[in-house]
Amino acid sequence: MMADIFNLWDNIARLRRERKITQEELADFLGVTKAAVSKWENRQTTPDILLLPQLASFFEVTIDELVGYEACLSGEQIRRCYKDLCDDFARLPFSRAMEKARSLIHRYYSCYPFLTQMCTLYLNHFMLAGDEEESRQVLKEAEGLCDRVLQNCRDVGICSEAVVLKAVLALQQGKAPEAIEILEPTLRNRHIDGQRGTVLAQAYRMTGEEDKAKVFAQTQQYLDLLGLVGEAIQLMALYGTEPNRCGEIMARAQAVIEVFELDRLVPHFTAQYYYQAALIHAAAGEKEEALEMLERFERCTGSLLTGEGEPILHGDGYFDRIGEWIEQFPLGGMAPRDKAFVRRNVKEALDHSGFGNLKDSGRFQALYHRMTEGGEKYAEH
C-alpha cells in the first residue's frame, strides 16, 4: 500500500508547519477545502495525483521529496536494510520476511547496488522456504533481479557482480550449462583485466597519485590471494581421489594461508578451505588430520558464530590500505548472514556423511557440541 511506502501525509503537515502556513492558506492555493487538507494530514484521504505538482511547487520541493521517495540508497542504508532483513529471516516466518524484502525491492527498484545485495540475501536464505516449490520461486525472483541490473545498470562493477550472482543462481537451480554460458565469455577477458590493472597502477604512480596506486595494488593482491585459495578448494575436490596430487595442492594452499596470515585476515574464507581439507582427509581414513582441519574450521568460523570480532572483510598491518576498497561495497565488511543462520549451516556441514567415520570420536563430538549448541561460548575455546 502507498501508506506503507511513502510519507506524503506526514510531509505535507511538516512542510506546512515549517513554513508557518495554515491549512486554510494551503487549501486556498490549491482550490480545495480546509477539511480536505486536514484529512490528508490525518491520513484519512490522499490528495488527487493531479495536485502533487502544485503541492511540490508551493513547498518548493520535488515531487519525490514531497512523497518521501528515494530512488537510491547509500551504502550505509543498504547495509542497515540487509542486516535488518537477515534478522527478519532469523526470527520471523519465512513468508513474512519475504514480504518485507519484496516491499523494499519494490520501493528501490532502480537502486541497482541494493538489488544485487537482495540477490545475495535470497541466495543465503532461500533454503528456509517452506517447500521446494517456494525455494525455486525465490531463486527465480533473484534471477529476475539480476536480469534487471544487467539490462539497466551502467556500472561495470555492479554488472560484474550480477553476472556472477546469476551464474550461482543457475547452479542452485541445477542449470550448470546455463552457468557455463554466463561465465565463459567473462573468462576470455581475464588476461586483459590483468593488464588493465598493471597499467592503471602505473598510471597512478606517473600522475603522482601514490595513495591510489597503493590502494589499488593492495586490493589486487588481496583478491589474488582469495582467488588462489578458492581455486585450491576446487582443485582439492577435483583431485580428491589422487592422494599425492591432492596433498601437494593442500601443502601449497596452506603455505599461502600461513605466509599471509589468512586465518586471521579472512577466517570465513579459509574456513571453507579447512572444511574441504577435512572431507578429503576423512575420505582417505586419515582421522587425526581430518579432526585437525575441523578444529581449524571451528576457529575460523568462531567470529561468525558469536557475532564478535572484526568485520568479515578487513585489512591488517600488511593490507593497511584496502579499507577504502571495502567501504565501496554496499555491505562494507559486514557478514552476509545472521549468526543463528550460520550455526544452522554449520550443523548441516558437520552432519555430512563424509564425516561418518569420525562420529565416534570424542574430539569430534566435543567440537560438534561447541559449534552447534555452545556457539555463544566458542570464543573461550
Tab-separated table of C-alpha atoms in Angstrom:
chain	number	residue	atom	x	y	z
A	1	MET	CA	0.000	0.000	0.000
A	2	MET	CA	1.136	3.570	-0.640
A	3	ALA	CA	0.642	4.389	3.029
A	4	ASP	CA	3.301	1.836	3.909
A	5	ILE	CA	5.769	3.092	1.325
A	6	PHE	CA	5.567	6.880	1.134
A	7	ASN	CA	5.307	9.671	3.705
A	8	LEU	CA	3.167	12.108	1.716
A	9	TRP	CA	0.726	12.846	4.526
A	10	ASP	CA	3.383	13.496	7.160
A	11	ASN	CA	5.428	15.571	4.716
A	12	ILE	CA	2.501	17.857	3.883
A	13	ALA	CA	1.960	18.558	7.589
A	14	ARG	CA	5.688	19.004	8.257
A	15	LEU	CA	6.326	21.306	5.291
A	16	ARG	CA	3.263	23.394	6.103
A	17	ARG	CA	4.341	23.884	9.719
A	18	GLU	CA	7.953	24.627	8.779
A	19	ARG	CA	6.739	27.424	6.508
A	20	LYS	CA	4.199	28.646	9.093
A	21	ILE	CA	1.299	28.195	6.677
A	22	THR	CA	-2.216	27.453	7.873
A	23	GLN	CA	-4.347	24.663	6.463
A	24	GLU	CA	-6.715	27.302	5.134
A	25	GLU	CA	-3.920	29.113	3.235
A	26	LEU	CA	-2.769	25.866	1.644
A	27	ALA	CA	-6.360	24.967	0.772
A	28	ASP	CA	-6.940	28.360	-0.898
A	29	PHE	CA	-3.813	27.962	-3.036
A	30	LEU	CA	-4.871	24.501	-4.212
A	31	GLY	CA	-8.543	25.311	-4.635
A	32	VAL	CA	-9.722	22.729	-2.105
A	33	THR	CA	-11.386	22.937	1.296
A	34	LYS	CA	-9.601	23.252	4.626
A	35	ALA	CA	-11.300	19.990	5.609
A	36	ALA	CA	-9.606	18.248	2.668
A	37	VAL	CA	-6.149	19.366	3.843
A	38	SER	CA	-6.983	18.251	7.375
A	39	LYS	CA	-7.986	14.793	6.118
A	40	TRP	CA	-4.691	14.499	4.188
A	41	GLU	CA	-2.657	15.283	7.255
A	42	ASN	CA	-4.674	12.829	9.346
A	43	ARG	CA	-4.175	10.108	6.693
A	44	GLN	CA	-7.902	9.824	6.104
A	45	THR	CA	-7.665	10.600	2.387
A	46	THR	CA	-4.948	11.127	-0.225
A	47	PRO	CA	-4.540	14.230	-2.442
A	48	ASP	CA	-5.531	13.792	-6.066
A	49	ILE	CA	-2.454	12.887	-8.105
A	50	LEU	CA	-3.002	15.988	-10.268
A	51	LEU	CA	-2.431	18.150	-7.181
A	52	LEU	CA	1.054	16.775	-6.495
A	53	PRO	CA	2.879	19.165	-8.910
A	54	GLN	CA	1.071	22.131	-7.311
A	55	LEU	CA	1.894	20.937	-3.807
A	56	ALA	CA	5.558	20.427	-4.733
A	57	SER	CA	5.699	23.870	-6.343
A	58	PHE	CA	4.038	25.513	-3.351
A	59	PHE	CA	6.529	23.991	-0.906
A	60	GLU	CA	9.478	24.432	-3.334
A	61	VAL	CA	10.439	20.732	-3.284
A	62	THR	CA	10.477	17.981	-5.890
A	63	ILE	CA	7.596	15.539	-6.136
A	64	ASP	CA	9.943	12.775	-4.949
A	65	GLU	CA	10.811	14.830	-1.860
A	66	LEU	CA	7.136	15.583	-1.290
A	67	VAL	CA	6.068	11.934	-1.267
A	68	GLY	CA	9.223	10.772	0.529
A	69	TYR	CA	10.509	8.650	-2.332
A	70	GLU	CA	14.218	7.835	-2.542
A	71	ALA	CA	15.361	6.292	-5.833
A	72	CYS	CA	18.660	5.069	-4.401
A	73	LEU	CA	20.090	4.123	-1.053
A	74	SER	CA	23.504	4.982	0.320
A	75	GLY	CA	25.967	2.230	1.173
A	76	GLU	CA	25.197	2.625	4.874
A	77	GLN	CA	21.447	2.405	4.229
A	78	ILE	CA	21.919	-0.772	2.168
A	79	ARG	CA	23.945	-2.334	4.983
A	80	ARG	CA	21.301	-1.448	7.530
A	81	CYS	CA	18.499	-2.836	5.344
A	82	TYR	CA	20.431	-6.037	4.697
A	83	LYS	CA	21.165	-6.591	8.386
A	84	ASP	CA	17.550	-5.914	9.354
A	85	LEU	CA	16.321	-8.374	6.733
A	86	CYS	CA	18.811	-11.021	7.916
A	87	ASP	CA	17.382	-10.577	11.401
A	88	ASP	CA	13.877	-10.932	9.961
A	89	PHE	CA	14.725	-14.228	8.265
A	90	ALA	CA	16.172	-15.494	11.562
A	91	ARG	CA	13.187	-14.614	13.749
A	92	LEU	CA	10.081	-14.263	11.546
A	93	PRO	CA	8.129	-16.784	9.479
A	94	PHE	CA	9.735	-17.070	6.047
A	95	SER	CA	6.700	-15.629	4.242
A	96	ARG	CA	6.696	-12.531	6.448
A	97	ALA	CA	10.421	-11.929	5.940
A	98	MET	CA	9.974	-12.309	2.174
A	99	GLU	CA	7.077	-9.849	2.245
A	100	LYS	CA	9.313	-7.224	3.884
A	101	ALA	CA	12.147	-7.890	1.414
A	102	ARG	CA	9.811	-7.602	-1.581
A	103	SER	CA	8.376	-4.357	-0.249
A	104	LEU	CA	11.857	-2.806	-0.091
A	105	ILE	CA	12.755	-4.134	-3.536
A	106	HIS	CA	9.599	-2.582	-4.938
A	107	ARG	CA	10.479	0.728	-3.326
A	108	TYR	CA	14.088	0.809	-4.513
A	109	TYR	CA	13.653	-0.942	-7.837
A	110	SER	CA	16.080	1.458	-9.530
A	111	CYS	CA	18.811	1.156	-6.897
A	112	TYR	CA	20.987	-1.442	-8.587
A	113	PRO	CA	23.565	-1.888	-5.784
A	114	PHE	CA	20.632	-2.656	-3.483
A	115	LEU	CA	19.121	-5.138	-5.949
A	116	THR	CA	22.388	-7.078	-6.191
A	117	GLN	CA	22.514	-7.358	-2.406
A	118	MET	CA	18.934	-8.585	-2.376
A	119	CYS	CA	20.033	-11.333	-4.773
A	120	THR	CA	22.715	-12.268	-2.240
A	121	LEU	CA	20.107	-12.172	0.540
A	122	TYR	CA	17.834	-14.535	-1.409
A	123	LEU	CA	20.750	-16.887	-2.146
A	124	ASN	CA	21.629	-17.029	1.536
A	125	HIS	CA	18.088	-17.692	2.752
A	126	PHE	CA	16.026	-19.407	0.018
A	127	MET	CA	16.540	-22.808	1.695
A	128	LEU	CA	14.430	-21.619	4.658
A	129	ALA	CA	11.304	-21.646	2.476
A	130	GLY	CA	8.501	-23.982	3.443
A	131	ASP	CA	8.815	-26.269	0.432
A	132	GLU	CA	10.855	-26.892	-2.696
A	133	GLU	CA	8.477	-25.017	-4.968
A	134	GLU	CA	8.694	-21.885	-2.826
A	135	SER	CA	12.501	-22.153	-2.794
A	136	ARG	CA	12.516	-22.315	-6.604
A	137	GLN	CA	10.282	-19.262	-6.767
A	138	VAL	CA	12.665	-17.259	-4.569
A	139	LEU	CA	15.606	-18.213	-6.802
A	140	LYS	CA	13.667	-17.216	-9.918
A	141	GLU	CA	12.849	-13.855	-8.336
A	142	ALA	CA	16.541	-13.328	-7.612
A	143	GLU	CA	17.347	-14.259	-11.212
A	144	GLY	CA	14.865	-11.634	-12.380
A	145	LEU	CA	16.607	-9.013	-10.227
A	146	CYS	CA	19.952	-9.918	-11.805
A	147	ASP	CA	18.431	-9.523	-15.270
A	148	ARG	CA	17.074	-6.105	-14.336
A	149	VAL	CA	20.506	-4.974	-13.146
A	150	LEU	CA	22.232	-6.293	-16.281
A	151	GLN	CA	19.679	-4.685	-18.595
A	152	ASN	CA	19.631	-1.245	-16.976
A	153	CYS	CA	22.737	-0.609	-14.861
A	154	ARG	CA	25.746	1.113	-16.425
A	155	ASP	CA	28.154	0.465	-13.551
A	156	VAL	CA	30.615	-2.198	-14.744
A	157	GLY	CA	31.414	-3.380	-11.216
A	158	ILE	CA	27.781	-3.886	-10.258
A	159	CYS	CA	27.073	-5.662	-13.552
A	160	SER	CA	30.052	-7.978	-12.996
A	161	GLU	CA	28.669	-8.885	-9.587
A	162	ALA	CA	25.240	-9.515	-11.117
A	163	VAL	CA	26.779	-11.833	-13.728
A	164	VAL	CA	28.413	-13.987	-11.031
A	165	LEU	CA	25.236	-13.994	-8.937
A	166	LYS	CA	23.182	-15.081	-11.943
A	167	ALA	CA	25.597	-17.963	-12.563
A	168	VAL	CA	25.381	-19.040	-8.892
A	169	LEU	CA	21.588	-18.893	-9.111
A	170	ALA	CA	21.708	-21.113	-12.192
A	171	LEU	CA	23.815	-23.664	-10.295
A	172	GLN	CA	21.411	-23.617	-7.353
A	173	GLN	CA	18.624	-24.459	-9.792
A	174	GLY	CA	20.606	-27.327	-11.294
A	175	LYS	CA	21.291	-25.456	-14.536
A	176	ALA	CA	25.059	-25.939	-14.813
A	177	PRO	CA	25.171	-25.487	-18.633
A	178	GLU	CA	23.498	-22.106	-18.217
A	179	ALA	CA	26.090	-21.089	-15.590
A	180	ILE	CA	28.854	-22.009	-18.044
A	181	GLU	CA	27.188	-19.989	-20.790
A	182	ILE	CA	27.000	-16.974	-18.462
A	183	LEU	CA	30.593	-17.094	-17.212
A	184	GLU	CA	32.680	-18.394	-20.110
A	185	PRO	CA	32.662	-15.082	-22.035
A	186	THR	CA	33.952	-13.226	-18.963
A	187	LEU	CA	36.925	-15.579	-18.603
A	188	ARG	CA	38.141	-14.842	-22.126
A	189	ASN	CA	38.915	-11.298	-20.991
A	190	ARG	CA	40.806	-12.261	-17.843
A	191	HIS	CA	44.252	-11.554	-19.347
A	192	ILE	CA	43.011	-8.133	-20.458
A	193	ASP	CA	41.790	-7.411	-16.934
A	194	GLY	CA	45.222	-8.247	-15.525
A	195	GLN	CA	46.940	-5.939	-17.990
A	196	ARG	CA	44.443	-3.222	-17.233
A	197	GLY	CA	45.313	-3.458	-13.546
A	198	THR	CA	49.052	-3.184	-14.168
A	199	VAL	CA	48.606	-0.193	-16.468
A	200	LEU	CA	46.263	1.543	-14.028
A	201	ALA	CA	48.648	1.190	-11.090
A	202	GLN	CA	51.486	2.532	-13.247
A	203	ALA	CA	49.331	5.441	-14.396
A	204	TYR	CA	48.511	6.366	-10.793
A	205	ARG	CA	52.228	6.419	-9.958
A	206	MET	CA	53.092	8.510	-13.012
A	207	THR	CA	50.479	11.112	-12.086
A	208	GLY	CA	51.795	11.298	-8.545
A	209	GLU	CA	48.746	9.583	-7.040
A	210	GLU	CA	50.764	7.233	-4.875
A	211	ASP	CA	47.927	6.681	-2.384
A	212	LYS	CA	45.565	5.474	-5.102
A	213	ALA	CA	48.293	3.228	-6.501
A	214	LYS	CA	48.813	1.650	-3.056
A	215	VAL	CA	45.110	1.066	-2.501
A	216	PHE	CA	44.723	-0.486	-5.931
A	217	ALA	CA	47.859	-2.681	-5.741
A	218	GLN	CA	46.965	-3.961	-2.252
A	219	THR	CA	43.400	-4.670	-3.308
A	220	GLN	CA	44.567	-6.627	-6.349
A	221	GLN	CA	46.953	-8.750	-4.275
A	222	TYR	CA	44.225	-9.343	-1.670
A	223	LEU	CA	41.832	-10.544	-4.365
A	224	ASP	CA	44.526	-12.671	-5.989
A	225	LEU	CA	45.138	-14.422	-2.663
A	226	LEU	CA	41.452	-15.167	-2.247
A	227	GLY	CA	41.445	-16.491	-5.796
A	228	LEU	CA	44.419	-18.787	-5.075
A	229	VAL	CA	42.739	-20.309	-2.023
A	230	GLY	CA	39.339	-20.508	-3.712
A	231	GLU	CA	40.786	-22.307	-6.718
A	232	ALA	CA	42.698	-24.644	-4.392
A	233	ILE	CA	39.379	-25.648	-2.806
A	234	GLN	CA	38.036	-26.557	-6.252
A	235	LEU	CA	41.224	-28.463	-7.181
A	236	MET	CA	41.074	-30.430	-3.924
A	237	ALA	CA	37.563	-31.571	-4.789
A	238	LEU	CA	38.619	-32.461	-8.335
A	239	TYR	CA	41.711	-34.448	-7.244
A	240	GLY	CA	40.216	-35.882	-4.056
A	241	THR	CA	40.834	-39.468	-5.215
A	242	GLU	CA	44.505	-38.776	-6.056
A	243	PRO	CA	46.265	-38.556	-2.663
A	244	ASN	CA	49.657	-37.337	-3.890
A	245	ARG	CA	48.266	-34.581	-6.099
A	246	CYS	CA	45.722	-33.527	-3.501
A	247	GLY	CA	48.418	-33.437	-0.816
A	248	GLU	CA	50.524	-31.115	-2.963
A	249	ILE	CA	47.567	-28.803	-3.559
A	250	MET	CA	46.855	-28.624	0.173
A	251	ALA	CA	50.509	-28.030	1.038
A	252	ARG	CA	50.765	-25.086	-1.346
A	253	ALA	CA	47.434	-23.603	-0.289
A	254	GLN	CA	48.394	-23.971	3.377
A	255	ALA	CA	51.684	-22.169	2.689
A	256	VAL	CA	49.813	-19.211	1.175
A	257	ILE	CA	47.410	-19.136	4.119
A	258	GLU	CA	50.230	-19.130	6.660
A	259	VAL	CA	52.514	-16.609	4.917
A	260	PHE	CA	49.732	-14.043	4.566
A	261	GLU	CA	48.021	-14.969	7.874
A	262	LEU	CA	44.728	-15.539	6.092
A	263	ASP	CA	43.245	-17.389	9.088
A	264	ARG	CA	43.129	-14.011	10.805
A	265	LEU	CA	42.618	-11.831	7.755
A	266	VAL	CA	39.770	-13.737	6.058
A	267	PRO	CA	38.728	-16.505	8.502
A	268	HIS	CA	35.339	-17.031	6.846
A	269	PHE	CA	37.153	-17.811	3.594
A	270	THR	CA	39.874	-20.095	4.973
A	271	ALA	CA	37.126	-21.931	6.902
A	272	GLN	CA	35.895	-23.215	3.525
A	273	TYR	CA	39.405	-24.488	2.757
A	274	TYR	CA	39.710	-26.311	6.093
A	275	TYR	CA	36.273	-27.865	5.682
A	276	GLN	CA	37.148	-29.248	2.239
A	277	ALA	CA	40.514	-30.461	3.553
A	278	ALA	CA	38.732	-32.241	6.431
A	279	LEU	CA	36.469	-34.047	3.958
A	280	ILE	CA	39.472	-35.130	1.889
A	281	HIS	CA	41.339	-36.493	4.936
A	282	ALA	CA	38.216	-38.219	6.275
A	283	ALA	CA	37.609	-39.921	2.919
A	284	ALA	CA	41.212	-41.173	2.993
A	285	GLY	CA	40.724	-42.585	6.508
A	286	GLU	CA	43.130	-40.003	7.977
A	287	LYS	CA	41.104	-39.291	11.111
A	288	GLU	CA	43.682	-37.247	13.034
A	289	GLU	CA	44.325	-34.973	10.062
A	290	ALA	CA	40.593	-34.610	9.442
A	291	LEU	CA	39.972	-33.626	13.064
A	292	GLU	CA	42.807	-31.102	12.962
A	293	MET	CA	41.278	-29.484	9.866
A	294	LEU	CA	37.844	-29.397	11.523
A	295	GLU	CA	39.307	-27.721	14.604
A	296	ARG	CA	40.884	-25.079	12.370
A	297	PHE	CA	37.498	-24.768	10.637
A	298	GLU	CA	35.983	-24.169	14.066
A	299	ARG	CA	38.477	-21.453	14.971
A	300	CYS	CA	37.921	-19.656	11.668
A	301	THR	CA	34.146	-19.885	11.985
A	302	GLY	CA	34.076	-18.677	15.582
A	303	SER	CA	33.565	-14.973	14.879
A	304	LEU	CA	30.610	-15.748	12.607
A	305	LEU	CA	29.024	-17.980	15.250
A	306	THR	CA	29.345	-15.417	18.019
A	307	GLY	CA	28.891	-12.235	16.028
A	308	GLU	CA	32.026	-10.903	17.721
A	309	GLY	CA	35.402	-9.811	16.415
A	310	GLU	CA	36.319	-7.892	13.276
A	311	PRO	CA	34.050	-7.472	10.230
A	312	ILE	CA	34.069	-10.309	7.723
A	313	LEU	CA	36.184	-8.197	5.339
A	314	HIS	CA	39.036	-6.155	6.796
A	315	GLY	CA	42.707	-5.330	6.376
A	316	ASP	CA	45.670	-5.798	8.665
A	317	GLY	CA	49.173	-4.396	9.158
A	318	TYR	CA	50.201	-5.576	5.689
A	319	PHE	CA	46.957	-4.790	3.850
A	320	ASP	CA	46.625	-1.418	5.539
A	321	ARG	CA	45.065	0.440	2.589
A	322	ILE	CA	42.210	-1.822	1.499
A	323	GLY	CA	39.663	-0.236	3.836
A	324	GLU	CA	38.742	2.303	1.165
A	325	TRP	CA	38.007	-0.511	-1.270
A	326	ILE	CA	35.943	-2.462	1.282
A	327	GLU	CA	33.828	0.600	2.069
A	328	GLN	CA	32.810	0.806	-1.578
A	329	PHE	CA	30.842	-2.422	-1.195
A	330	PRO	CA	27.151	-1.953	-0.379
A	331	LEU	CA	27.563	-4.273	2.628
A	332	GLY	CA	31.011	-2.977	3.545
A	333	GLY	CA	32.743	-5.606	5.655
A	334	MET	CA	29.649	-6.971	7.389
A	335	ALA	CA	28.743	-10.658	7.335
A	336	PRO	CA	26.072	-11.556	4.759
A	337	ARG	CA	24.238	-13.920	7.126
A	338	ASP	CA	22.781	-13.843	10.617
A	339	LYS	CA	24.831	-15.788	13.202
A	340	ALA	CA	21.899	-18.079	14.064
A	341	PHE	CA	21.585	-18.930	10.388
A	342	VAL	CA	25.344	-19.583	10.195
A	343	ARG	CA	25.045	-22.021	13.099
A	344	ARG	CA	22.316	-23.941	11.273
A	345	ASN	CA	24.565	-24.158	8.212
A	346	VAL	CA	27.473	-25.364	10.349
A	347	LYS	CA	25.295	-28.135	11.762
A	348	GLU	CA	24.386	-29.271	8.238
A	349	ALA	CA	28.077	-29.173	7.279
A	350	LEU	CA	29.143	-31.314	10.248
A	351	ASP	CA	26.307	-33.765	9.578
A	352	HIS	CA	27.868	-34.518	6.177
A	353	SER	CA	28.045	-38.264	5.535
A	354	GLY	CA	31.747	-37.854	4.736
A	355	PHE	CA	32.409	-37.485	8.468
A	356	GLY	CA	30.683	-40.743	9.344
A	357	ASN	CA	33.953	-42.367	10.442
A	358	LEU	CA	34.553	-39.505	12.919
A	359	LYS	CA	31.199	-39.644	14.715
A	360	ASP	CA	32.516	-41.939	17.490
A	361	SER	CA	35.479	-39.672	18.231
A	362	GLY	CA	35.304	-37.709	21.471
A	363	ARG	CA	37.109	-34.798	19.785
A	364	PHE	CA	34.518	-34.710	17.023
A	365	GLN	CA	31.598	-34.908	19.463
A	366	ALA	CA	33.015	-32.085	21.584
A	367	LEU	CA	33.617	-29.932	18.505
A	368	TYR	CA	30.101	-30.691	17.219
A	369	HIS	CA	28.578	-29.625	20.531
A	370	ARG	CA	30.588	-26.397	20.713
A	371	MET	CA	29.703	-25.339	17.180
A	372	THR	CA	26.032	-26.315	17.075
A	373	GLU	CA	24.891	-25.844	20.670
A	374	GLY	CA	27.562	-23.887	22.505
A	375	GLY	CA	28.408	-21.381	19.795
A	376	GLU	CA	27.975	-18.405	22.105
A	377	LYS	CA	30.797	-19.774	24.286
A	378	TYR	CA	33.042	-20.635	21.372
A	379	ALA	CA	35.331	-17.625	21.780
A	380	GLU	CA	36.581	-19.113	25.059
A	381	HIS	CA	37.720	-22.317	23.316
